[in-house]
CSV table of C-alpha atoms and ligand atoms in Angstrom, one decimal:
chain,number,residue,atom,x,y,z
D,859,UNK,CA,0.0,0.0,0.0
D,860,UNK,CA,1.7,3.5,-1.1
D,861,UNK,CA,0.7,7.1,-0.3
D,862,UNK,CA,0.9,10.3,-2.2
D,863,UNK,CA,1.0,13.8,-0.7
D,864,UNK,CA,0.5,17.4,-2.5
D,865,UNK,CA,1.3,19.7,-0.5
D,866,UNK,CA,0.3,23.4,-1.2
D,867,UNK,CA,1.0,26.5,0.1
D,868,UNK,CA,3.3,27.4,3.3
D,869,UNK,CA,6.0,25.8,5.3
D,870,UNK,CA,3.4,24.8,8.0
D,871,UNK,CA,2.0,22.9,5.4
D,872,UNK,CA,4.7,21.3,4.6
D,873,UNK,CA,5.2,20.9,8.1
D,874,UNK,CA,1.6,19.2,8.5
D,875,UNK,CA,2.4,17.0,5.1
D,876,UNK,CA,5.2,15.3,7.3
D,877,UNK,CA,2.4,15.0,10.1
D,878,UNK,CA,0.0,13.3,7.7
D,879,UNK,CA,3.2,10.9,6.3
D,880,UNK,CA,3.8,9.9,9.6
D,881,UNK,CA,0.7,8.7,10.5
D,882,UNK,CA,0.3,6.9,6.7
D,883,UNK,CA,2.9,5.2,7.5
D,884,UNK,CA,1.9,4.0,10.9
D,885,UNK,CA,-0.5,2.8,9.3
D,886,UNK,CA,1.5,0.6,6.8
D,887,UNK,CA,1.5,2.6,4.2
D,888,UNK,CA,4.7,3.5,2.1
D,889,UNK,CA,5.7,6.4,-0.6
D,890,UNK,CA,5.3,6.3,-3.8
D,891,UNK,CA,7.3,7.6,-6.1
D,892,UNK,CA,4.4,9.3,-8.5
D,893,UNK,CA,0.7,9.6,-7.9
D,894,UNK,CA,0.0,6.8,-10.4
D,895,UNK,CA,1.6,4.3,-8.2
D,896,UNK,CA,-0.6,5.2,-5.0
D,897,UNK,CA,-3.4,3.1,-3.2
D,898,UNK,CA,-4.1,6.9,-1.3
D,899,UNK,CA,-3.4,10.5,-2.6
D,900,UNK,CA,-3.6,13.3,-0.1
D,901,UNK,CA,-3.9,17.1,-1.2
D,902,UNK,CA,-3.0,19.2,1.4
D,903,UNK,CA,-4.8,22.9,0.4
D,904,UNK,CA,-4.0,26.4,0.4
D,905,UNK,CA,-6.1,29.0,0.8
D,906,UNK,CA,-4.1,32.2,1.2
D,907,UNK,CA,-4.7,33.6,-2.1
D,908,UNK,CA,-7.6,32.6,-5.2
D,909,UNK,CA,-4.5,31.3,-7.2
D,910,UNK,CA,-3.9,28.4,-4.5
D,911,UNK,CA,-7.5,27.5,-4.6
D,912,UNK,CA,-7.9,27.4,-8.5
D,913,UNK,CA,-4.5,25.3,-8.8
D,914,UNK,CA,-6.1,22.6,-6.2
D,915,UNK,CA,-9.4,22.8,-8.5
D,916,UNK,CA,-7.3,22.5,-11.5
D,917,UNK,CA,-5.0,19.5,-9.9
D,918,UNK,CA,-7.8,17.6,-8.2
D,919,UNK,CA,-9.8,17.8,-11.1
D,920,UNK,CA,-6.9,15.2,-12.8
D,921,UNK,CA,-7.2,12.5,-10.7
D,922,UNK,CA,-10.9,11.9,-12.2
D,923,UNK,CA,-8.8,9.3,-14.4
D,924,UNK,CA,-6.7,7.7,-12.0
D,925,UNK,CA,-9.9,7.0,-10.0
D,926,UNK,CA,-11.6,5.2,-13.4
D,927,UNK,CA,-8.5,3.1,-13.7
D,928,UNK,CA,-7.9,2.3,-9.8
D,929,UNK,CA,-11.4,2.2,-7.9
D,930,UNK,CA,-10.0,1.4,-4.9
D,931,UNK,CA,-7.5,4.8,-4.7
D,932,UNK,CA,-8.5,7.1,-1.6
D,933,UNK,CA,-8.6,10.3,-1.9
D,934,UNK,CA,-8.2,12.8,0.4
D,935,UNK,CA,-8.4,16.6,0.2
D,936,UNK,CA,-7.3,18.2,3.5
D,937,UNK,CA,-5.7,21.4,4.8
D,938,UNK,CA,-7.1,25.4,4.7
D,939,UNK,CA,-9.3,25.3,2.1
D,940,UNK,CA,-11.6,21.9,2.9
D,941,UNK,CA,-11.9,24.1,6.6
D,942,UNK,CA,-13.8,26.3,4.7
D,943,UNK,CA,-17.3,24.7,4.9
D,944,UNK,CA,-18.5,26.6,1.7
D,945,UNK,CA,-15.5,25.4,-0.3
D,946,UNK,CA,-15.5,21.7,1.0
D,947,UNK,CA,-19.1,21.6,0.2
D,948,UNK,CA,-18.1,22.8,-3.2
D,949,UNK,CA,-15.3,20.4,-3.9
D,950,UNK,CA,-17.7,16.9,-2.8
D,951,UNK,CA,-20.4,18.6,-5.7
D,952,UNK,CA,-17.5,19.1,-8.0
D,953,UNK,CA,-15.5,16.2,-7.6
D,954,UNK,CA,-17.7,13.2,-7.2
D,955,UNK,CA,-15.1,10.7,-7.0
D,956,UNK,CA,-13.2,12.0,-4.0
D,957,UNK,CA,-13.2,9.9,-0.6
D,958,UNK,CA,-12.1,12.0,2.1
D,959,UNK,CA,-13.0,15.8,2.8
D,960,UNK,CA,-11.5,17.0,6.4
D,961,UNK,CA,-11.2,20.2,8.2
D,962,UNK,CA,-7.8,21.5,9.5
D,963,UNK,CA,-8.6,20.3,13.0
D,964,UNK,CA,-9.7,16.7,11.8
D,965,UNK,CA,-6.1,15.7,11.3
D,966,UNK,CA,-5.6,13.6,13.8
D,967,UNK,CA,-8.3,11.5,13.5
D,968,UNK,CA,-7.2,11.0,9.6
D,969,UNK,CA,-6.3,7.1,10.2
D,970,UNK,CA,-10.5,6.5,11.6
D,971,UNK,CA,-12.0,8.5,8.3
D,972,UNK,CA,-9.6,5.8,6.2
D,973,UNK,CA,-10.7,3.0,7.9
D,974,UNK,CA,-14.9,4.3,7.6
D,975,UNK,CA,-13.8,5.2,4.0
D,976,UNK,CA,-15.1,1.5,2.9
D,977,UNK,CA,-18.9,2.6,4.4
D,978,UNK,CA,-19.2,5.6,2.0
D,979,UNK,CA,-17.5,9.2,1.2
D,980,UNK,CA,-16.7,11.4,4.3
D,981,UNK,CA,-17.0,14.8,5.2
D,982,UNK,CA,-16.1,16.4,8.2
D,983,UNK,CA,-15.1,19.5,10.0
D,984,UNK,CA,-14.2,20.8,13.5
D,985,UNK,CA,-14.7,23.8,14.3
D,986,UNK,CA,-11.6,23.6,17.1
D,987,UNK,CA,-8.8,21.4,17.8
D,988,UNK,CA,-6.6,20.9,20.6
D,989,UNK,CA,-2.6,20.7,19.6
D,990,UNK,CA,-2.2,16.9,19.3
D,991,UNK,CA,0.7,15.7,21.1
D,992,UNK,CA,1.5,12.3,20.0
D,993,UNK,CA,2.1,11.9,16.2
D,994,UNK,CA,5.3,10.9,14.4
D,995,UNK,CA,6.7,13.0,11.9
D,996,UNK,CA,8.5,11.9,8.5
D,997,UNK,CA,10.5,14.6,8.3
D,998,UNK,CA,11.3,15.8,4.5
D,999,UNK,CA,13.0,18.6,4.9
D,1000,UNK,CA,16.8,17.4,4.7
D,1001,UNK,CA,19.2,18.1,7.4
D,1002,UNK,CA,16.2,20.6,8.6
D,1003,UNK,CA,13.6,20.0,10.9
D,1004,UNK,CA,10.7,21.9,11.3
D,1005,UNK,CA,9.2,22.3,14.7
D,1006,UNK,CA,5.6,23.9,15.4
D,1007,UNK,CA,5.3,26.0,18.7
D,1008,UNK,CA,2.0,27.3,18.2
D,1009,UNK,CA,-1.5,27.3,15.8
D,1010,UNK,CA,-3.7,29.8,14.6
D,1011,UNK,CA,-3.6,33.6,14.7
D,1012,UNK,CA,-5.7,36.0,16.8
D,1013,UNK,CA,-4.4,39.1,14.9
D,1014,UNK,CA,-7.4,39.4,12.2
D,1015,UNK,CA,-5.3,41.2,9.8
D,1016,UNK,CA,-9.0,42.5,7.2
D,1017,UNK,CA,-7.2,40.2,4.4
D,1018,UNK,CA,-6.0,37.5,5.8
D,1019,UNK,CA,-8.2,34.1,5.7
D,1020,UNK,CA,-5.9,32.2,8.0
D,1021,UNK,CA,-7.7,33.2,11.9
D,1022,UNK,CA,-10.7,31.6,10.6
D,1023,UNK,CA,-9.6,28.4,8.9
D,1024,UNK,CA,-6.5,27.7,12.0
D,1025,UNK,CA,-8.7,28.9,14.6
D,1026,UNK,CA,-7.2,31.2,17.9
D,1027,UNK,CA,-3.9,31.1,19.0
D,1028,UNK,CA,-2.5,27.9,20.9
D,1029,UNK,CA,0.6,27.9,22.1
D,1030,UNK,CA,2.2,24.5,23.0
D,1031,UNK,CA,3.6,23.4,26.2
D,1032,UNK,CA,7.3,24.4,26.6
D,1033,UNK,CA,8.6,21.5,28.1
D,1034,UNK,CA,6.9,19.5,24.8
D,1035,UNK,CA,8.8,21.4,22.4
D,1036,UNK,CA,11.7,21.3,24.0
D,1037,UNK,CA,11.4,17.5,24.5
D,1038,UNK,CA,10.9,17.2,20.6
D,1039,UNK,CA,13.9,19.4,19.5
D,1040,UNK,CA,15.9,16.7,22.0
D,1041,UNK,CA,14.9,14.2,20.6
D,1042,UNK,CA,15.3,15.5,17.2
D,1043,UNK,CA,19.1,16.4,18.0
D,1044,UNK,CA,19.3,13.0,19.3
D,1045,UNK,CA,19.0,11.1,15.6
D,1046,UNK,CA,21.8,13.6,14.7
D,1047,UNK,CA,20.8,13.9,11.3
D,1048,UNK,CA,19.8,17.5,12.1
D,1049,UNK,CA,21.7,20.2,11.7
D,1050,UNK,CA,18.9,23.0,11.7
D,1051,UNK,CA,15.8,23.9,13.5
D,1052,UNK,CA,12.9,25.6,12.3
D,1053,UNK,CA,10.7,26.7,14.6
D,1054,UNK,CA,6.9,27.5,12.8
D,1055,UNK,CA,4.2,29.4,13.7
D,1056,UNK,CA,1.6,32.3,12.1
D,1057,UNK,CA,2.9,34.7,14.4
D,1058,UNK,CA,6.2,33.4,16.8
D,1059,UNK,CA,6.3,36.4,18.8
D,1060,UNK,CA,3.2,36.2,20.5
D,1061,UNK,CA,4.0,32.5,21.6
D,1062,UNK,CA,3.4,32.0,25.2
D,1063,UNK,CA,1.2,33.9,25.9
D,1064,UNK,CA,-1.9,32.1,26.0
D,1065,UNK,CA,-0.2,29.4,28.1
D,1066,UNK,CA,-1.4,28.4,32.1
D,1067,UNK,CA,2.2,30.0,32.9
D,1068,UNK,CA,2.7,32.2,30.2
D,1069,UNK,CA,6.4,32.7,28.8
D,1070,UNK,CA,7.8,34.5,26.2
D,1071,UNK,CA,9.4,33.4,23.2
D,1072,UNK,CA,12.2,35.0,24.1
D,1073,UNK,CA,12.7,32.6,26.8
D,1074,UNK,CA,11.6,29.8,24.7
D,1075,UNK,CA,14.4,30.6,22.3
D,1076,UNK,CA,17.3,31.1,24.9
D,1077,UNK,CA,16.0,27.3,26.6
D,1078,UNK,CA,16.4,26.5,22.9
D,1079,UNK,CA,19.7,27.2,22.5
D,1080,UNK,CA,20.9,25.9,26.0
D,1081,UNK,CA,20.1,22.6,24.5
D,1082,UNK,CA,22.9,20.6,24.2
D,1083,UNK,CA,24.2,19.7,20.7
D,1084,UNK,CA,25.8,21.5,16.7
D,1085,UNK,CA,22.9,23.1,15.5
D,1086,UNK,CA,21.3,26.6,14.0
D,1087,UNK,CA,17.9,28.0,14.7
D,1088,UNK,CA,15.8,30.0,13.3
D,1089,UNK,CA,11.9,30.6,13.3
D,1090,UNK,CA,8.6,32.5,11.1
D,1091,UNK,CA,6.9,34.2,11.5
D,1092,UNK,CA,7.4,37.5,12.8
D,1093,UNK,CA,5.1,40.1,13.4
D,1094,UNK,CA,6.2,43.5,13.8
D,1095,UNK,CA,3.7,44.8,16.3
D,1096,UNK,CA,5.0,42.2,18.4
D,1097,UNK,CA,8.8,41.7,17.9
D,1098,UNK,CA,10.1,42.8,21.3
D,1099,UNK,CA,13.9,44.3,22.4
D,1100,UNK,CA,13.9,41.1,24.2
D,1101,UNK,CA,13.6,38.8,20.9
D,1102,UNK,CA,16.0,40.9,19.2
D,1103,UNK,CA,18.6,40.9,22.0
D,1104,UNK,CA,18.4,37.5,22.1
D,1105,UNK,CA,19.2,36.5,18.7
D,1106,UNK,CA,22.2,39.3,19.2
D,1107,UNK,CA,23.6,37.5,21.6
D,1108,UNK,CA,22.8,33.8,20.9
D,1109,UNK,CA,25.4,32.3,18.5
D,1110,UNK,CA,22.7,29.2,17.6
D,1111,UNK,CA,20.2,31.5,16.5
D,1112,UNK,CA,20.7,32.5,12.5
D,1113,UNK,CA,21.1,36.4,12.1
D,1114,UNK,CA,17.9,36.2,9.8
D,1115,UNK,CA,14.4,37.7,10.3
D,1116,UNK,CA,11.4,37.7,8.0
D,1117,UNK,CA,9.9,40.6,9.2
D,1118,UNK,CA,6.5,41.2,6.7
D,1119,UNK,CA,5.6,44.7,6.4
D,1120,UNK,CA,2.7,44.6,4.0
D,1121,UNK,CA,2.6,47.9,3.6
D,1122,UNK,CA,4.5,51.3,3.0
D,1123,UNK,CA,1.5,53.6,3.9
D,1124,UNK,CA,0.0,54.3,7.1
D,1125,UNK,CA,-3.5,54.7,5.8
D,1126,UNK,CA,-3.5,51.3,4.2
D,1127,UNK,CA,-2.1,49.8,7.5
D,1128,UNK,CA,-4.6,51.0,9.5
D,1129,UNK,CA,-7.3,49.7,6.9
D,1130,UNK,CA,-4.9,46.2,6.8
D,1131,UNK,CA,-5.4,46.1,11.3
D,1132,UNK,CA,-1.9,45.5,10.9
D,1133,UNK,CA,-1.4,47.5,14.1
D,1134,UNK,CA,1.8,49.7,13.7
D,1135,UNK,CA,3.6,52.4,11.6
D,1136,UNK,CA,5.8,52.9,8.6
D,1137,UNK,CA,6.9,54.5,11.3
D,1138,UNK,CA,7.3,51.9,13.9
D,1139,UNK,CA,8.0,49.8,11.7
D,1140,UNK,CA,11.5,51.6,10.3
D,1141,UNK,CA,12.5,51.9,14.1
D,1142,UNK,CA,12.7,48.3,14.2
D,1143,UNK,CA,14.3,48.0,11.5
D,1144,UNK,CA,16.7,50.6,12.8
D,1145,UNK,CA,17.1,48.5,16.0
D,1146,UNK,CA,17.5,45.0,14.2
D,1147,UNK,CA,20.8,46.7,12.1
D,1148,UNK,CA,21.9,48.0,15.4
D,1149,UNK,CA,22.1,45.6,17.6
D,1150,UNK,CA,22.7,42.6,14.8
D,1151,UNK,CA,24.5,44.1,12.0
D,1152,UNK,CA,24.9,41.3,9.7
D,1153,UNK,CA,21.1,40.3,9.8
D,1154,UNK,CA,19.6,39.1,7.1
D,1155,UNK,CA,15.8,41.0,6.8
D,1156,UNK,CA,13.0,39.9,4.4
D,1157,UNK,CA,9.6,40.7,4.1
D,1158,UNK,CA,6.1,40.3,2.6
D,1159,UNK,CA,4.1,43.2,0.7
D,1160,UNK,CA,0.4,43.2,-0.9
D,1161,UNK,CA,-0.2,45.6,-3.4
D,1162,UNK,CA,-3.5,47.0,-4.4
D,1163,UNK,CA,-5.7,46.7,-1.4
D,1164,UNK,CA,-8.7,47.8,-1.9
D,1165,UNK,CA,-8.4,51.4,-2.1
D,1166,UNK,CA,-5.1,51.6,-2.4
D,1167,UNK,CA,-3.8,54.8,-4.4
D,1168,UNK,CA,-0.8,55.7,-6.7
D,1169,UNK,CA,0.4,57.6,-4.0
D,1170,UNK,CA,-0.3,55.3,-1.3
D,1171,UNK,CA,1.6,52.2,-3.6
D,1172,UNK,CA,4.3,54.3,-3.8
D,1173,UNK,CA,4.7,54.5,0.2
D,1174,UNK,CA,5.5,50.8,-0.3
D,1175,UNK,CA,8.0,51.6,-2.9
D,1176,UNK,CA,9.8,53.6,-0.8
D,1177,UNK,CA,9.4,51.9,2.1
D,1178,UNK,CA,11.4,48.7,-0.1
D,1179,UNK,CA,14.3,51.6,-0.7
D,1180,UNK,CA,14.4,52.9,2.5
D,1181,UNK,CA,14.9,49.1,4.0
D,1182,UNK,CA,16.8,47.6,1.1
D,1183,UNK,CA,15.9,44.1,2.2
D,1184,UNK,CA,17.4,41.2,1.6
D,1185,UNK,CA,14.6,40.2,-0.3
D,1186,UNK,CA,10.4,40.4,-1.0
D,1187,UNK,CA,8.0,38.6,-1.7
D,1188,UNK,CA,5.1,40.8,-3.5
D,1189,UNK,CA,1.7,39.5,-4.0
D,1190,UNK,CA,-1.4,41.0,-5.2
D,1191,UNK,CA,-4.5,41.2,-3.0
D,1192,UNK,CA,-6.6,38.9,-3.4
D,1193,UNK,CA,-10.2,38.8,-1.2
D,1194,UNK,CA,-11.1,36.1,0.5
D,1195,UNK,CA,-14.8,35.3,1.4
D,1196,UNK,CA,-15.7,35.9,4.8
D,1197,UNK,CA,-13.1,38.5,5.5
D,1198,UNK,CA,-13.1,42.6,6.2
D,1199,UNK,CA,-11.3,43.4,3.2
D,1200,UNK,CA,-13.3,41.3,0.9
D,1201,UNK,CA,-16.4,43.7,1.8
D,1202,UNK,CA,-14.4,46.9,1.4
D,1203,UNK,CA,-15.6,49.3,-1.2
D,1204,UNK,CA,-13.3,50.4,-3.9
D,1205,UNK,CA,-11.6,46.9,-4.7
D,1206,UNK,CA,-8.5,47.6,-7.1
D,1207,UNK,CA,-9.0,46.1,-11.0
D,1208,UNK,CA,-6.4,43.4,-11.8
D,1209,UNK,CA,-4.6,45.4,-14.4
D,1210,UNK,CA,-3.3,48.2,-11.4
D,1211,UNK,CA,-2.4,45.3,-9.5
D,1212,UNK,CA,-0.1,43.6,-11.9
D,1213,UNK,CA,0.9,47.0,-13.2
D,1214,UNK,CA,2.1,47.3,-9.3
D,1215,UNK,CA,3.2,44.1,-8.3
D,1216,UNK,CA,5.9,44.0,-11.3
D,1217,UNK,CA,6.9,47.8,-10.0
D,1218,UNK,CA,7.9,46.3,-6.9
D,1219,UNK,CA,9.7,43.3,-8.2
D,1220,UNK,CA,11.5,45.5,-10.2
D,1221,UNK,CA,12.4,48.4,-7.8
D,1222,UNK,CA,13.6,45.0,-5.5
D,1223,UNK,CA,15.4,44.2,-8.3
D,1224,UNK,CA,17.3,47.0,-8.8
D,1225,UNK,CA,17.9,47.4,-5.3
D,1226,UNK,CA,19.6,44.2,-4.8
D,1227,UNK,CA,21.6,44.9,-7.8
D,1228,UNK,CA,22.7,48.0,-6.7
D,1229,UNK,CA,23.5,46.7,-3.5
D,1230,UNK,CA,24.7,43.4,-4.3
D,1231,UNK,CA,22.5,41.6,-2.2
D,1232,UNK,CA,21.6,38.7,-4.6
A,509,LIG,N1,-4.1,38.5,-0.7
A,509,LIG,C1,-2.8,38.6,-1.0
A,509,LIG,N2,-1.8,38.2,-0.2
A,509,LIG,C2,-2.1,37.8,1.0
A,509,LIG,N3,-1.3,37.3,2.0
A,509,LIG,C3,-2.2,36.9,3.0
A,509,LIG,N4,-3.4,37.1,2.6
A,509,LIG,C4,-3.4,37.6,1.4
A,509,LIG,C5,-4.5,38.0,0.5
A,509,LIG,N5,-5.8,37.9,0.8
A,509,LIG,C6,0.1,37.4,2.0
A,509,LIG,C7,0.7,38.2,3.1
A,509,LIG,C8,1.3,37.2,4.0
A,509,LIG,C9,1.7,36.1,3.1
A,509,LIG,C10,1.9,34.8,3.7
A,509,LIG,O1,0.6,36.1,2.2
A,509,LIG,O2,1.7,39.1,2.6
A,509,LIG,O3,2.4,37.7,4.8
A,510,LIG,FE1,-2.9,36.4,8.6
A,510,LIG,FE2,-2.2,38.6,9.9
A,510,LIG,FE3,-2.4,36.3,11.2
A,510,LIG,FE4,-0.4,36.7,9.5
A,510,LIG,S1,-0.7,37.8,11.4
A,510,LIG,S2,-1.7,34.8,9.7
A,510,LIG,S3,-1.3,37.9,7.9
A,510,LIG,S4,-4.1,37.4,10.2
């Protein structure tokens, strides 16, 4: 019996793909080298922007044959997008011949859907999970593992679909992470730790004894044992001194931050809820070069939220030459049901928003010419 995993979208997903192998293979499965040889193929969905959806539709759509020639092939479409109950609804009415449509929280239970899969199609979504403790990973990601510290996001940025398909922010128990990241160093295969969450700075919080993740990070790197760490994502409203001091001084920790400002204008930040300044968010730049000067600093942007203005892009634009980063990533906005932005009057046509996203790119490149960055 061999499995089959798409994964799409971000490393947490690719984090949660090594989640789902793990528990295939407890079950006896194996990989497969291509789709065609599988006895189960799992998509694991994006749904950060339209483009990850319509890929998935476009992908999923395929296996319509595979399923003719192999009727016993489970399939399984899991991750952001099936949490949506609107979209997973919409994916059992288009694609007739899939087995398995779970939530982000349902996860877990993945091995019991497989087993009832025999009885009839599934479909099923929590509303809430707790963090599961006990999987096994197969880890994927060479000499790099990838650690989770905490789910979901409580910041309700007006774009952003990810609070309501990954639920509040849970933090996991300290003394469980640190417990994996030993037992990770242990294999010594490992030469890098990743830790992953929507927004690492605010881990701890929520926790019966609340730390920070400063303190996480320096209990970290008092681990014994050769290795680098590192961590996303950062969000600037909540990147504290402390953090940054931390990764000064702690030779484990790599002199990197992604650091995504979205945004060059105030107005549009505000309208974003992103919760600081240009302003604010140049002084921690500022302090980042200060106290680490050969940090590495990238960063996200979204270009043409709705009612974003030439004048207002250009903020961005400057904000990208103010920072020189070490690199961007630039997408376009793109509204997703259910959220603030998606309601807002005075959404941008596509053309400004290519016409501005390949400004940027090109401003970043000539920046990191210039500077010799890349
Ligand atoms: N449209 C475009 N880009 C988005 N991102 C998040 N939501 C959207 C959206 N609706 C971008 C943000 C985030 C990155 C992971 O994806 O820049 O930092
Ligand atoms: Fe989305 Fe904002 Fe949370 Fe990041 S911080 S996951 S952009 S809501």
């Amino acid at each position: 019996m061999k499995y089959f995993i798409v994964t799409y979208g971000c490393q947490m997903n690719v984090h949660e793909s090594e989640k789902i192998a793990g528990i295939l293979e407890k079950l006896g499965y194996t990989p497969a080298d291509k789709r065609e040889e599988a006895d189960i193929i799992v998509f694991n969905t994006c749904a950060i922007r339209e483009g990850a959806e319509e890929r998935v539709f476009g992908n999923v759509g395929n296996l319509k044959k595979l399923k003719k020639i192999k009727k016993d092939l489970i399939i399984v479409l899991c991750g952001c997008m099936t949490q949506k109950e609107t979209t997973a609804q919409k994916m059992l009415r288009t694609f007739p011949f899939v087995d398995i449509v779970i939530g982000t929280f349902n996860l877990p239970k993945l091995g019991d859907y497989i087993a009832a899969v025999k009885k009839g199609r599934q479909l099923e979504i929590w509303q809430e999970g707790e963090i599961d403790e006990i999987l096994p990973y197969k880890r994927t990601s060479g000499d790099n593992a990838w650690v989770n510290i905490m789910q979901g996001c409580n910041n309700f940025c007006t774009y952003c679909i990810v609070p309501y398909v990954r639920g509040r922010e849970k933090s996991r128990e300290e003394q469980n992470i640190l417990n994996e990241i030993k037992d990770i160093l242990a294999e010594k295969k490992y030469k890098k730790i990743t830790l992953l969450g929507q927004n690492v700075n605010s881990y701890g919080k929520d926790l019966k004894n609340p730390i920070s993740f400063a303190k996480l990070l320096k209990d970290i790197c008092a681990l014994d044992g050769d290795f680098t760490l590192s961590f996303m994502t950062s969000h600037p409203k909540d990147l504290t001194d402390e953090v940054i001091d931390v990764i000064a001084s702690e030779d484990k920790i790599e002199k990197y931050i992604h650091l995504p400002a979205q945004s060059g204008n105030n107005r549009i930040l505000a309208l974003m809820n992103r919760k600081y300044t240009r302003e604010k968010y140049l002084s921690i730049i500022e302090k980042i070069r200060a106290k680490i000067p050969n940090c590495r600093i990238t960063s996200d942007f979204i270009v043409g939220f709705p009612s974003e203005t030439e004048e207002e892009f250009n903020d961005t634009l400057s904000l990208v030459k103010q920072v020189q980063f070490d690199s961007i990533f630039a997408f376009m906005y793109s509204p997703r049901e259910g959220t603030v932005a998606s309601k807002m009057e005075n959404q941008i046509p596509q053309s400004v928003k290519n016409e501005r996203v390949n400004k940027l790119l090109n401003e970043e490149k000539r920046i990191q010419k210039e500077t010799g960055k890349r």
